[in-house]
Amino acid sequence: VAIGSGSESILANTIRAFLHGDDEVITADGTFIGFYVLVNAQGIKLHKIPLKNYRFDLDAIANAINERTKVVYLCNPNNPTGTIFDREEFETFMNRVPEHVLVILDEAYYEFTKGDQDFPNSMQYRLDNVLTLRTFSKAYGMAGVRVGYGLGHEMLIDYINRIKLPFEPSVMAQAAAYAALQDKEYMDRTLENNQVGMEYLEKNLDRLGIKRVNSWANFILIELGSEEKVASTNDALLRKGIAIRPLTAFGLATCMRITVGIPQENEKLVAALEEIFAN
């Protein structure tokens, strides 16, 4: 196990430890933008494979692997689409991945999968060339505390820890993470509230005729059809004091991401969308 100041610090250390020179990386066009930033900062060639129905196209990614491919980054559930690839897809994919390729499996939103039997929980595989990333920033609500961890073969973890800063995460962050792991009641309540909020938003988005993507996370991607519609919707919501995220930076310029809030926030958003789309 490697522990850091958020899973993004583990991701950054992994990139520095394993990627050099002519190495190449493959991921999706439409996933966590922090990964793009870190790879580009290292000067490594990055191949982005288009999403297929808002999901990672694992078959196309496997086809793109060559002798220079060093890392494949998968985000499951994917940020910002909320979609997952299932157990069968993952197993088929891993059977095609050469041993020299490190697969980074970012499971930042893992807790929200709610024990879905189709979800390929990486802890059930323990593959030597897979590094799993998890965090306290999402379901645990501790983004400002900055604690994340990576799980993998001891050799992978050893290389990552060699370049890790010596004093991260802080002692207070470690204590907070330990306390969070003991608080099962909080996690149960968080997941229940997310499920209720998700169902409320899905029902009302469908009622309003707003195209959405089924999500296994704590947010919903909506497709508005044009960049102009995204811009006008965003402006109208901001005037009402509501912030949801346009996804141009993710390569999804006609989409927005809605994070599930508390009931009052969800109701305020639905009322605002009803007014905006009525006009």
Coordinates of C-alpha atoms in Angstrom, one line a residue:
V1 CA 0.0 0.0 0.0
A2 CA 1.2 3.5 -0.9
I3 CA -0.4 6.4 1.0
G4 CA -0.4 10.0 -0.2
S5 CA -2.0 13.4 -0.1
G6 CA -4.9 12.3 -2.2
S7 CA -4.9 9.6 -4.8
E8 CA -3.7 12.2 -7.3
S9 CA -0.4 12.3 -5.5
I10 CA 0.0 8.6 -5.9
L11 CA -0.9 9.0 -9.6
A12 CA 1.7 11.7 -10.0
N13 CA 4.4 9.6 -8.3
T14 CA 3.5 6.6 -10.5
I15 CA 3.9 8.6 -13.6
R16 CA 7.3 9.9 -12.5
A17 CA 8.4 6.5 -11.4
F18 CA 7.4 4.5 -14.5
L19 CA 7.2 6.8 -17.5
H20 CA 10.3 8.1 -19.4
G21 CA 11.5 9.1 -22.8
D22 CA 9.7 7.4 -25.6
D23 CA 7.2 5.6 -23.4
E24 CA 3.5 5.9 -24.4
V25 CA 0.3 6.0 -22.4
I26 CA -3.3 5.1 -23.4
T27 CA -6.5 6.2 -21.9
A28 CA -10.0 7.4 -22.9
D29 CA -10.9 10.8 -24.5
G30 CA -13.4 11.8 -21.8
T31 CA -12.0 10.8 -18.5
F32 CA -10.3 12.4 -15.4
I33 CA -8.5 15.5 -16.7
G34 CA -5.9 15.4 -13.9
F35 CA -4.4 12.4 -15.6
Y36 CA -3.9 14.3 -18.9
V37 CA -2.2 17.2 -17.0
L38 CA 0.2 14.9 -15.2
V39 CA 1.2 12.9 -18.3
N40 CA 1.6 16.0 -20.4
A41 CA 3.8 17.6 -17.7
Q42 CA 6.1 14.6 -17.9
G43 CA 6.4 15.0 -21.7
I44 CA 5.0 11.6 -22.4
K45 CA 3.0 10.7 -25.6
L46 CA -0.6 10.3 -24.7
H47 CA -3.1 8.4 -26.9
K48 CA -6.8 9.1 -26.2
I49 CA -9.3 6.5 -27.3
P50 CA -12.9 7.8 -27.9
L51 CA -15.5 6.7 -25.4
K52 CA -18.2 4.3 -26.8
N53 CA -21.7 5.2 -25.5
Y54 CA -20.0 7.3 -22.8
R55 CA -18.0 4.2 -21.6
F56 CA -14.4 3.1 -21.8
D57 CA -13.9 1.1 -25.1
L58 CA -11.7 -1.6 -23.7
D59 CA -11.5 -3.4 -26.9
A60 CA -10.2 -0.4 -28.8
I61 CA -7.8 0.4 -26.0
A62 CA -6.4 -3.2 -26.1
N63 CA -6.0 -2.8 -29.9
A64 CA -4.0 0.4 -29.5
I65 CA -1.4 -1.2 -27.2
N66 CA 2.1 -1.6 -28.8
E67 CA 5.6 -2.2 -27.7
R68 CA 6.1 1.4 -26.5
T69 CA 2.9 1.4 -24.4
K70 CA 3.9 1.5 -20.7
V71 CA 0.8 2.6 -18.9
V72 CA -3.0 2.3 -19.5
Y73 CA -5.2 4.4 -17.3
L74 CA -8.8 3.3 -16.6
C75 CA -11.3 5.2 -14.4
N76 CA -14.1 3.0 -13.1
P77 CA -16.6 4.4 -12.4
N78 CA -15.5 6.9 -14.9
N79 CA -15.3 10.6 -14.1
P80 CA -17.2 12.5 -15.6
T81 CA -19.6 10.0 -17.2
G82 CA -20.4 7.9 -14.1
T83 CA -20.3 4.7 -16.3
I84 CA -18.6 1.5 -15.6
F85 CA -17.1 -1.4 -17.5
D86 CA -18.2 -4.8 -16.1
R87 CA -16.4 -7.8 -14.8
E88 CA -16.5 -9.7 -18.0
E89 CA -15.2 -6.8 -20.0
F90 CA -12.4 -6.2 -17.6
E91 CA -11.3 -9.8 -17.5
T92 CA -11.3 -10.0 -21.3
F93 CA -9.3 -6.8 -21.5
M94 CA -6.7 -8.0 -19.0
N95 CA -6.2 -11.2 -20.9
R96 CA -5.0 -9.1 -23.8
V97 CA -2.7 -6.7 -21.9
P98 CA 1.0 -7.6 -22.1
E99 CA 2.9 -8.0 -18.9
H100 CA 5.1 -5.0 -19.6
V101 CA 2.0 -2.7 -19.4
L102 CA 1.0 -1.2 -16.1
V103 CA -2.8 -0.8 -15.8
I104 CA -3.8 2.1 -13.4
L105 CA -7.3 1.4 -12.2
D106 CA -8.7 4.6 -10.6
E107 CA -11.6 3.6 -8.3
A108 CA -12.1 7.0 -6.7
Y109 CA -15.9 6.5 -6.8
Y110 CA -15.8 2.8 -5.9
E111 CA -18.0 3.1 -2.8
F112 CA -20.9 4.3 -4.9
T113 CA -21.1 1.1 -6.8
K114 CA -22.9 -0.3 -3.8
G115 CA -21.6 -3.8 -4.1
D116 CA -22.9 -4.2 -7.7
Q117 CA -22.0 -7.8 -8.7
D118 CA -21.1 -6.7 -12.2
F119 CA -18.5 -4.2 -11.0
P120 CA -15.0 -5.6 -11.3
N121 CA -13.7 -4.8 -7.8
S122 CA -10.0 -4.8 -8.3
M123 CA -9.4 -6.3 -4.9
Q124 CA -10.8 -9.6 -6.2
Y125 CA -8.1 -9.9 -8.9
R126 CA -4.7 -9.0 -7.3
L127 CA -2.9 -8.8 -10.6
D128 CA 0.8 -8.0 -10.6
N129 CA 0.5 -5.3 -13.3
V130 CA -2.5 -3.5 -11.9
L131 CA -2.3 -0.5 -9.5
T132 CA -5.6 0.4 -7.8
L133 CA -6.2 4.0 -6.7
R134 CA -8.7 4.9 -4.0
T135 CA -9.4 8.1 -2.1
F136 CA -11.1 9.6 0.9
S137 CA -12.1 12.6 -1.2
K138 CA -15.4 11.4 -2.6
A139 CA -17.7 9.1 -0.6
Y140 CA -15.9 10.0 2.7
G141 CA -16.3 13.8 2.0
M142 CA -12.7 14.5 2.9
A143 CA -11.4 16.2 -0.3
G144 CA -9.8 19.1 1.7
V145 CA -8.0 16.7 4.1
R146 CA -6.1 15.1 1.2
V147 CA -5.7 11.3 1.8
G148 CA -5.6 8.7 -0.9
Y149 CA -3.9 5.3 -1.4
G150 CA -2.7 2.9 -4.0
L151 CA -2.8 -0.9 -3.8
G152 CA -0.6 -3.2 -5.9
H153 CA 2.3 -5.6 -6.1
E154 CA 5.0 -4.9 -3.5
M155 CA 7.5 -4.1 -6.3
L156 CA 5.1 -1.4 -7.8
I157 CA 4.6 0.1 -4.4
D158 CA 8.3 0.1 -3.6
Y159 CA 9.1 2.1 -6.7
I160 CA 6.3 4.6 -6.0
N161 CA 7.4 5.1 -2.4
R162 CA 11.0 5.7 -3.5
I163 CA 10.0 9.1 -4.9
K164 CA 7.2 10.0 -2.5
L165 CA 7.6 13.0 -0.3
P166 CA 8.6 11.9 3.1
F167 CA 6.0 13.7 5.2
E168 CA 2.7 12.9 3.3
P169 CA 0.0 12.6 4.3
S170 CA 0.1 14.6 7.5
V171 CA -0.4 13.0 10.9
M172 CA -3.8 14.8 11.2
A173 CA -4.8 13.6 7.8
Q174 CA -3.9 10.0 8.8
A175 CA -5.9 10.3 12.0
A176 CA -8.9 11.7 10.1
A177 CA -8.7 8.8 7.6
Y178 CA -8.5 6.2 10.4
A179 CA -11.6 7.7 12.1
A180 CA -13.5 7.8 8.8
L181 CA -12.9 4.1 8.3
Q182 CA -14.4 3.4 11.7
D183 CA -17.6 5.4 11.0
K184 CA -19.7 2.9 9.2
E185 CA -22.9 4.7 10.0
Y186 CA -21.7 7.8 8.1
M187 CA -20.8 5.8 5.0
D188 CA -24.2 4.0 5.1
R189 CA -26.0 7.3 5.4
T190 CA -24.0 8.9 2.6
L191 CA -24.7 6.0 0.2
E192 CA -28.4 6.0 1.1
N193 CA -28.7 9.8 0.6
N194 CA -26.9 9.5 -2.7
Q195 CA -29.2 6.8 -3.9
V196 CA -32.3 8.7 -3.0
G197 CA -31.0 11.9 -4.6
M198 CA -29.9 10.0 -7.7
E199 CA -33.4 8.5 -8.2
Y200 CA -35.0 11.9 -7.7
L201 CA -32.8 13.6 -10.3
E202 CA -33.1 10.8 -12.8
K203 CA -36.9 10.8 -12.5
N204 CA -37.1 14.6 -13.0
L205 CA -34.5 14.7 -15.8
D206 CA -36.5 12.1 -17.7
R207 CA -39.7 14.0 -17.0
L208 CA -38.1 17.2 -18.5
G209 CA -36.8 15.3 -21.5
I210 CA -33.2 15.9 -20.7
K211 CA -30.9 13.2 -22.0
R212 CA -28.9 11.6 -19.2
V213 CA -26.4 8.7 -18.8
N214 CA -26.9 6.0 -16.2
S215 CA -24.4 6.5 -13.4
W216 CA -22.7 4.4 -10.8
A217 CA -21.2 7.5 -9.0
N218 CA -22.5 10.5 -7.2
F219 CA -23.1 12.6 -10.3
I220 CA -25.1 12.4 -13.5
L221 CA -23.9 13.4 -17.0
I222 CA -26.5 15.2 -19.1
E223 CA -26.2 15.6 -22.9
L224 CA -27.6 18.9 -24.2
G225 CA -26.8 18.5 -27.9
S226 CA -24.8 21.7 -28.5
E227 CA -22.1 23.9 -26.9
E228 CA -24.4 26.8 -27.2
K229 CA -27.1 25.0 -25.1
V230 CA -24.4 24.1 -22.5
A231 CA -23.3 27.8 -22.3
S232 CA -26.8 29.2 -22.0
T233 CA -27.9 26.6 -19.4
N234 CA -24.7 27.2 -17.4
D235 CA -25.2 31.0 -17.5
A236 CA -28.9 30.7 -16.4
L237 CA -28.1 28.4 -13.6
L238 CA -25.2 30.5 -12.3
R239 CA -27.6 33.5 -12.2
K240 CA -29.8 31.4 -9.9
G241 CA -26.8 30.5 -7.7
I242 CA -26.5 27.0 -9.0
A243 CA -23.2 25.5 -10.2
I244 CA -23.0 22.4 -12.3
R245 CA -20.0 21.6 -14.5
P246 CA -19.7 22.1 -18.2
L247 CA -17.4 19.3 -19.6
T248 CA -15.5 21.0 -22.4
A249 CA -12.2 20.4 -20.6
F250 CA -13.0 16.7 -20.5
G251 CA -13.6 16.6 -24.3
L252 CA -17.4 16.5 -23.9
A253 CA -18.3 19.9 -25.0
T254 CA -22.1 19.3 -25.3
C255 CA -22.4 17.7 -21.9
M256 CA -22.7 18.9 -18.2
R257 CA -22.2 17.0 -15.0
I258 CA -24.6 17.3 -12.1
T259 CA -23.4 16.3 -8.6
V260 CA -26.1 14.8 -6.4
G261 CA -26.8 17.2 -3.5
I262 CA -28.9 17.3 -0.4
P263 CA -32.7 17.3 -1.1
Q264 CA -33.1 21.1 -1.0
E265 CA -30.3 21.5 -3.5
N266 CA -31.7 18.8 -5.8
E267 CA -35.2 20.4 -5.7
K268 CA -33.7 23.9 -6.4
L269 CA -31.9 22.5 -9.4
V270 CA -34.9 20.7 -10.8
A271 CA -37.1 23.8 -10.5
A272 CA -34.4 25.9 -12.2
L273 CA -34.1 23.4 -15.1
E274 CA -37.8 23.3 -15.5
E275 CA -37.9 27.0 -15.9
I276 CA -34.9 27.1 -18.2
F277 CA -36.1 24.4 -20.5
A278 CA -39.7 25.7 -20.6
N279 CA -38.3 28.9 -22.1

